[in-house]
mmCIF file of C-alpha atoms in Angstrom:
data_model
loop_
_atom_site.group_PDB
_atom_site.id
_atom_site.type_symbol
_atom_site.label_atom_id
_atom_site.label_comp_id
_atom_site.label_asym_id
_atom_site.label_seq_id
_atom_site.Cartn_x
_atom_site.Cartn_y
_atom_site.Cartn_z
ATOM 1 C CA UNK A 24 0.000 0.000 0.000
ATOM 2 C CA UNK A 25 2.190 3.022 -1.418
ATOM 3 C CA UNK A 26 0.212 5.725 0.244
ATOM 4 C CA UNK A 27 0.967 9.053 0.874
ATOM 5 C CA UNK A 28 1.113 9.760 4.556
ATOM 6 C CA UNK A 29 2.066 12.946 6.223
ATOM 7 C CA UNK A 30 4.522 12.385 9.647
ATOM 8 C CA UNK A 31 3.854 16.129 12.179
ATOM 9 C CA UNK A 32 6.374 15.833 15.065
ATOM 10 C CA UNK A 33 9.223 18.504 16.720
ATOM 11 C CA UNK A 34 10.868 15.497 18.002
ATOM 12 C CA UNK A 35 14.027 15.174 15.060
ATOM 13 C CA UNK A 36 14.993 11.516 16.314
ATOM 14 C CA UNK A 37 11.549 10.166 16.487
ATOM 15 C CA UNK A 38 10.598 11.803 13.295
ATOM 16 C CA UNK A 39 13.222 10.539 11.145
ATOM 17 C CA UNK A 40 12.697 6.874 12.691
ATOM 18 C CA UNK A 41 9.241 6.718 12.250
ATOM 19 C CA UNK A 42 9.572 8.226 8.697
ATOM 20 C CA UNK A 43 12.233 5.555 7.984
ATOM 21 C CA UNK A 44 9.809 2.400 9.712
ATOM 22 C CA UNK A 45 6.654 3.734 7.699
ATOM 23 C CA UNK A 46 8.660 3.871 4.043
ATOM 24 C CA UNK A 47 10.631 0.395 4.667
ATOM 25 C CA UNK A 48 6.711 -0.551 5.126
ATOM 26 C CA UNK A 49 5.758 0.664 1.481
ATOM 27 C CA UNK A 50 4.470 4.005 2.205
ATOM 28 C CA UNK A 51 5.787 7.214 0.796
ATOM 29 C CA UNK A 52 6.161 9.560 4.032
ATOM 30 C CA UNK A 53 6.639 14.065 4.049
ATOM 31 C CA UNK A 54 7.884 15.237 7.314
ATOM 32 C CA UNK A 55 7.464 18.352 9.109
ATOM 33 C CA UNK A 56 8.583 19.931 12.210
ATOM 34 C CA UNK A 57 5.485 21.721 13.468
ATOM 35 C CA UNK A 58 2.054 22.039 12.513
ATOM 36 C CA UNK A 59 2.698 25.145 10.839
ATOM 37 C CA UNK A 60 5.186 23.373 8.262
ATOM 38 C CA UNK A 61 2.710 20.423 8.111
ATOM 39 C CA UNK A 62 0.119 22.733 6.812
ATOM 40 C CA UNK A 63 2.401 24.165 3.765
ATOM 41 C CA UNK A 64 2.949 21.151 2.720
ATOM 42 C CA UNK A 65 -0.772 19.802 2.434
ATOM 43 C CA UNK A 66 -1.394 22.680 0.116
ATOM 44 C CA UNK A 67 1.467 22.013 -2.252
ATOM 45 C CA UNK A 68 0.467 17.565 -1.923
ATOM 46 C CA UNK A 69 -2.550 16.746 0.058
ATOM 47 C CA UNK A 70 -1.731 13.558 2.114
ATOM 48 C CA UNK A 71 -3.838 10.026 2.734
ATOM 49 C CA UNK A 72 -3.354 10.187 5.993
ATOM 50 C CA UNK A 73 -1.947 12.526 8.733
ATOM 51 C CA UNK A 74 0.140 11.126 11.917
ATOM 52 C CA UNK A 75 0.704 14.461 14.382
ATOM 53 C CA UNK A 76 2.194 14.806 17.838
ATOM 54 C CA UNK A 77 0.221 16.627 20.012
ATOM 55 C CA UNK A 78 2.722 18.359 22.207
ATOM 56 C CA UNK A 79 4.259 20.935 19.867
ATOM 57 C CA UNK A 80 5.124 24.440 19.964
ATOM 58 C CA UNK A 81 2.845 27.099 18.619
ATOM 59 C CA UNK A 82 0.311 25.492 17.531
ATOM 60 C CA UNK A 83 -0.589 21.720 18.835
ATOM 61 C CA UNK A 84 -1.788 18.775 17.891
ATOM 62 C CA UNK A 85 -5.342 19.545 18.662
ATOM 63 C CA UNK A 86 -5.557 23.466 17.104
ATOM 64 C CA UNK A 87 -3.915 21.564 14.208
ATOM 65 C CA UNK A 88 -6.679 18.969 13.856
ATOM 66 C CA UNK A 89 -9.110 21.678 14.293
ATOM 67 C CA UNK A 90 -7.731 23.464 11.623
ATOM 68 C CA UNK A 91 -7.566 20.104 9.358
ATOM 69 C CA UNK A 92 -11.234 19.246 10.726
ATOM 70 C CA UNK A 93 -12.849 23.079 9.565
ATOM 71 C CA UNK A 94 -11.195 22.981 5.704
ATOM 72 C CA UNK A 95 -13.735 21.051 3.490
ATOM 73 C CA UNK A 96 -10.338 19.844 1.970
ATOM 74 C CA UNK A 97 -8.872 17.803 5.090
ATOM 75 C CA UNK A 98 -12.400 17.478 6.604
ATOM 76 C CA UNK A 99 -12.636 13.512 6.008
ATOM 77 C CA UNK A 100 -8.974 12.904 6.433
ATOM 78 C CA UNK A 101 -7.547 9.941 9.085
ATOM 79 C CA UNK A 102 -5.768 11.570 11.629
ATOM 80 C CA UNK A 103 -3.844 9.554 14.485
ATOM 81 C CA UNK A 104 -1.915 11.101 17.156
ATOM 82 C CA UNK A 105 0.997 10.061 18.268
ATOM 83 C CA UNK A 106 1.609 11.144 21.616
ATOM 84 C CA UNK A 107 3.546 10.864 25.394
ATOM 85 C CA UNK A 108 -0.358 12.049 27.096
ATOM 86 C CA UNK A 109 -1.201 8.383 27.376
ATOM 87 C CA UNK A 110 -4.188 8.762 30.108
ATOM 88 C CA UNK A 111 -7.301 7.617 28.908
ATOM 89 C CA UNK A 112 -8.596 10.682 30.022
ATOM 90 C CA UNK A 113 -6.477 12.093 26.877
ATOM 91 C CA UNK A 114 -7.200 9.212 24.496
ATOM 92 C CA UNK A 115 -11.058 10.583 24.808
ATOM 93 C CA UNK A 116 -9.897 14.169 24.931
ATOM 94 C CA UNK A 117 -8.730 13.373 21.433
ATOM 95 C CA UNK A 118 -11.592 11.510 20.407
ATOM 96 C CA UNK A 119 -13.675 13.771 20.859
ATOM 97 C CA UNK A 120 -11.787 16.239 18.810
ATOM 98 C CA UNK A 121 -12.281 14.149 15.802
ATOM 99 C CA UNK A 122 -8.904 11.881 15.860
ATOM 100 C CA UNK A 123 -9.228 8.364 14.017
ATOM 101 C CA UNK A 124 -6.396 7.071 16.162
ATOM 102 C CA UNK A 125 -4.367 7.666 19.523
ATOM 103 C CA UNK A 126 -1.024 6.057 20.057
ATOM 104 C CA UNK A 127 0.623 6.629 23.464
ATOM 105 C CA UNK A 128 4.514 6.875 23.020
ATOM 106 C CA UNK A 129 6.340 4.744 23.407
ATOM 107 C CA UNK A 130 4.491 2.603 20.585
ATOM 108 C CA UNK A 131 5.386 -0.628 18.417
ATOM 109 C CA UNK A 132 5.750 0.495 14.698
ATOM 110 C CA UNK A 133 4.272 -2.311 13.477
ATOM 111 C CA UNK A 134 0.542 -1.419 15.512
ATOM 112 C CA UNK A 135 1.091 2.006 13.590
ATOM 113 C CA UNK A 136 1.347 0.350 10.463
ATOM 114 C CA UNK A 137 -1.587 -1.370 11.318
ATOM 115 C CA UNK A 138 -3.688 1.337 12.586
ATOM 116 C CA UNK A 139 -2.569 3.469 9.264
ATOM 117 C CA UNK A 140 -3.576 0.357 6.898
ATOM 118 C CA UNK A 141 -6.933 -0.396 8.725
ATOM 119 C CA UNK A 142 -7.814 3.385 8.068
ATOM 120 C CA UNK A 143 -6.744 3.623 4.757
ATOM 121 C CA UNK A 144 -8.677 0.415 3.802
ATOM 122 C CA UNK A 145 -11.880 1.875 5.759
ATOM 123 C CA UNK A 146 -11.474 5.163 3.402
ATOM 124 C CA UNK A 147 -11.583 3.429 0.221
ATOM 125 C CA UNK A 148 -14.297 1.212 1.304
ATOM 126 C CA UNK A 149 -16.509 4.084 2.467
ATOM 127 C CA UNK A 150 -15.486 5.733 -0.625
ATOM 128 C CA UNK A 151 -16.143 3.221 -3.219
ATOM 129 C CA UNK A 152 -19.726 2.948 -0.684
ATOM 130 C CA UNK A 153 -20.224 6.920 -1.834
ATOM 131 C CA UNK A 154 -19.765 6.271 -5.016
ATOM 132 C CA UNK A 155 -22.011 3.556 -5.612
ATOM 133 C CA UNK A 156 -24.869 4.833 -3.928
ATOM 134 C CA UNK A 157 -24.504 8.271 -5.746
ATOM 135 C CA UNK A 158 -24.634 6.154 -9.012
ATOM 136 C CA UNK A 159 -28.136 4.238 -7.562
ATOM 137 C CA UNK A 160 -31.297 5.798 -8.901
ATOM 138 C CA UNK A 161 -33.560 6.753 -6.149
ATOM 139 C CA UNK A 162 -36.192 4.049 -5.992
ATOM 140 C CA UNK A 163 -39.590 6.538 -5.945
ATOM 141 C CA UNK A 164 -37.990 7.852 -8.636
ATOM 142 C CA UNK A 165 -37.005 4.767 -10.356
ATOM 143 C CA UNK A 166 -40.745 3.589 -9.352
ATOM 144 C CA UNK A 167 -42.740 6.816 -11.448
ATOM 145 C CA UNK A 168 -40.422 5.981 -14.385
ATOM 146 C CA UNK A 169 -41.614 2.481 -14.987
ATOM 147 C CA UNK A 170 -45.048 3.849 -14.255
ATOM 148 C CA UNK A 171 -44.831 6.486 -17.023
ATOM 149 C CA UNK A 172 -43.345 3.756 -19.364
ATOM 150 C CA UNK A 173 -45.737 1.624 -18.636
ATOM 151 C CA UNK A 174 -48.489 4.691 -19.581
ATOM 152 C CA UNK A 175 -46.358 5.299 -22.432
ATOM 153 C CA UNK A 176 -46.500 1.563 -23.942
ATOM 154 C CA UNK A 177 -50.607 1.916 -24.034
ATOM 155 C CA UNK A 178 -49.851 4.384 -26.643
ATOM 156 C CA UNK A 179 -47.492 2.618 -28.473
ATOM 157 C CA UNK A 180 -49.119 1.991 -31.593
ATOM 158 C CA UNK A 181 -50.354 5.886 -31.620
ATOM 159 C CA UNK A 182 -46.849 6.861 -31.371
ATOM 160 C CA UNK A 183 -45.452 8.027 -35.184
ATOM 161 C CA UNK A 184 -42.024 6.564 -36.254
ATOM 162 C CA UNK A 185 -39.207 8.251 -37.594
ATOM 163 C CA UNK A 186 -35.477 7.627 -38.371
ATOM 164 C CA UNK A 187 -33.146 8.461 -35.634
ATOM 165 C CA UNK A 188 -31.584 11.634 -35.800
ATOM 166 C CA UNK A 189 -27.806 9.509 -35.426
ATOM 167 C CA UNK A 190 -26.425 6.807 -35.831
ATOM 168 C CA UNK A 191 -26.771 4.434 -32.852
ATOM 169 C CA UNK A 192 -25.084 1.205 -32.704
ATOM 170 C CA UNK A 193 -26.039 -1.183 -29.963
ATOM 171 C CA UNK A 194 -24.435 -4.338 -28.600
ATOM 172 C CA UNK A 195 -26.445 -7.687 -28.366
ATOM 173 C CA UNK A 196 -26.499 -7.037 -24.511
ATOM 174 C CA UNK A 197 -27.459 -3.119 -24.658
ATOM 175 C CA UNK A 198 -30.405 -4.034 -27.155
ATOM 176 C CA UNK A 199 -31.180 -6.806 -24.756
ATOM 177 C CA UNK A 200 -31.425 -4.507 -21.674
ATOM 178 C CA UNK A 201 -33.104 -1.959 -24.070
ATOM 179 C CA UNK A 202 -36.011 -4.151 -25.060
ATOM 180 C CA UNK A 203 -36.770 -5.294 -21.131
ATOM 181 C CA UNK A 204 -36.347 -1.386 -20.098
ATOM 182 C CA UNK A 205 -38.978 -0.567 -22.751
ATOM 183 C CA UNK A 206 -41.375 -3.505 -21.605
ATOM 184 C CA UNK A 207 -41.356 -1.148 -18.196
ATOM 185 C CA UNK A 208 -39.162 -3.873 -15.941
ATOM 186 C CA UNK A 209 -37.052 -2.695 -13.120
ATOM 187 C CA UNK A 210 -33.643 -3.473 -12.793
ATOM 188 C CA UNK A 211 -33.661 -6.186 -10.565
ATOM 189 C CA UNK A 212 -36.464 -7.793 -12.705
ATOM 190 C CA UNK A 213 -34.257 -7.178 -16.207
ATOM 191 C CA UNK A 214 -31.351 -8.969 -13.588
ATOM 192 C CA UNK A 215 -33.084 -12.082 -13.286
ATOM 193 C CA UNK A 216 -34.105 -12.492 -16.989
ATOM 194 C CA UNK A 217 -30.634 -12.061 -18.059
ATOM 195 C CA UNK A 218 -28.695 -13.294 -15.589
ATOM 196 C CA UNK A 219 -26.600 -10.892 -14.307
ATOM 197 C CA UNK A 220 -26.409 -8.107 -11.494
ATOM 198 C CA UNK A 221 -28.237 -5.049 -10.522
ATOM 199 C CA UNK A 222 -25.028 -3.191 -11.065
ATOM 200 C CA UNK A 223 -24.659 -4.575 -14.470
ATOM 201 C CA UNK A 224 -28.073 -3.417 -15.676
ATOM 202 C CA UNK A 225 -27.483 0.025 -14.093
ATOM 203 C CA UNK A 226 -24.040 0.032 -16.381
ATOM 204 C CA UNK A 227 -26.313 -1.113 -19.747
ATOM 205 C CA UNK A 228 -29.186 1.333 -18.701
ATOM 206 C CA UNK A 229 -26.298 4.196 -17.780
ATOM 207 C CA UNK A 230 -24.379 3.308 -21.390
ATOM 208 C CA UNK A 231 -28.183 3.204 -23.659
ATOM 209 C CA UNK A 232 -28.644 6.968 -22.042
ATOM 210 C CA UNK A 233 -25.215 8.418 -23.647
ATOM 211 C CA UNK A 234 -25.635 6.636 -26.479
ATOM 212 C CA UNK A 235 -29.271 7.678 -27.033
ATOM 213 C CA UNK A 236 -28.595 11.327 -25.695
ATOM 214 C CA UNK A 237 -31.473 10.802 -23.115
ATOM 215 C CA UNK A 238 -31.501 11.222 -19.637
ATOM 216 C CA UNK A 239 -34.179 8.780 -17.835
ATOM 217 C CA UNK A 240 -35.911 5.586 -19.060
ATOM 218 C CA UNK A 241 -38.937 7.087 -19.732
ATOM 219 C CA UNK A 242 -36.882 9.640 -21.931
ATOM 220 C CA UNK A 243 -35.334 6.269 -23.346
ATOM 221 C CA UNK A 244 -38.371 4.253 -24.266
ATOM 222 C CA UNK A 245 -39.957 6.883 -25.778
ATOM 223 C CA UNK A 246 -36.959 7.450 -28.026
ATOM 224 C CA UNK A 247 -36.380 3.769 -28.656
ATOM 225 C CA UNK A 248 -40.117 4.034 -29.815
ATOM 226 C CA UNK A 249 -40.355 6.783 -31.944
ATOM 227 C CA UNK A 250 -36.954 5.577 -33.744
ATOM 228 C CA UNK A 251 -38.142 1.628 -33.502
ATOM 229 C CA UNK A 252 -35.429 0.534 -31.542
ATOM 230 C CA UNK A 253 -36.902 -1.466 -29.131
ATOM 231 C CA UNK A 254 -38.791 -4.798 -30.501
#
């Protein structure tokens, strides 16, 4: 896992070690000596992952996480401390300030290494998690199309054909998908009769829109109608 981590400490011996542990680990490590130096260096290469001491001059650990916590930028990013406050009273302390993980000094490298991996792996996860449900059609909305196609198909035979306006060349699958889309199936229904996923049919459905220039299926049936696309 070659990620890019950013090491915050005032403590030169400490710093270097732990920079030199974390790269021999696969990781690609910046360093800074304060907070201050820390935050240059996110603007010029934003990190995956920030590892601070909280005792530092100026401006500590916590004004520093603050600061990371208030920029829409940094707002999301894993944070551990790595710290001599080892109380538990300070473990909450940071906690509560929005820290993913609190390491009392002395530490073993290798439950850093852990504790960075385990967060990384959680980010991508709760990324790809984002990005899947912001690519899932809300099902009311999902619902009223199929209604309105289903409308639509009552008028079928009223509806004049023309030729399309493009060319549009569909694969076996797409016209496939197409021709259960315009008989007003959901996905999960057009899943079953083809044997494949949800996600698939979301892909087939997503690739018919940009190839048809439309933008929902009821949009797409009525153009696969009016151009006799769909059998």
């Amino acid at each position: 896992m070659s990620a890019q981590l950013l090491l915050v400490d005032d403590e030169p011996g400490l710093r270097e070690a732990v920079k030199d542990y974390l790269e021999e680990s696969g990781f690609k490590v910046q360093v800074a000596s304060n907070a201050r130096e820390g935050w240059e260096l996110m603007q010029q290469n934003t990190p995956e992952l920030v590892i601070s001491d909280i005792m530092m001059p100026q401006v500590d650990g916590y004004q520093f996480l603050k600061q990371l916590r208030e920029d829409p930028r940094f707002a999301s990013l894993p944070v551990i401390f790595l710290t001599a406050k080892g109380m538990t009273s300070d473990r909450i302390q940071g906690y509560q300030a929005g820290v993913d993980g609190y390491l009392p000094k002395p530490f073993d490298p290798d439950e850093l290494v852990a504790i960075i991996e385990n967060l990384l792996t959680r980010r991508i996860s709760s990324s790809q998690t984002k990005k899947e449900d912001s690519e899932t059609p809300d099902i009311a909305e999902l619902a009223n199309q199929i209604a309105q196609i289903k409308a639509l198909l009552t008028q079928r035979n009223a509806i004049p054909q023309t030729t399309p306006p493009f060319n549009i060349d569909l694969t076996p699958r797409e016209q496939s998908v197409l021709n259960l889309v315009a008989e007003g199936l959901m996905n999960k229904e057009i899943a079953r009769r083809l044997d494949t996923s949800v996600r698939n049919v979301e892909k087939y459905v997503s690739r018919l829109f940009s190839k048809t220039g439309t933008n929902s299926r009821t949009e797409l049936v009525r153009f696969a109608l009016e151009h006799g696309l769909a059998n």
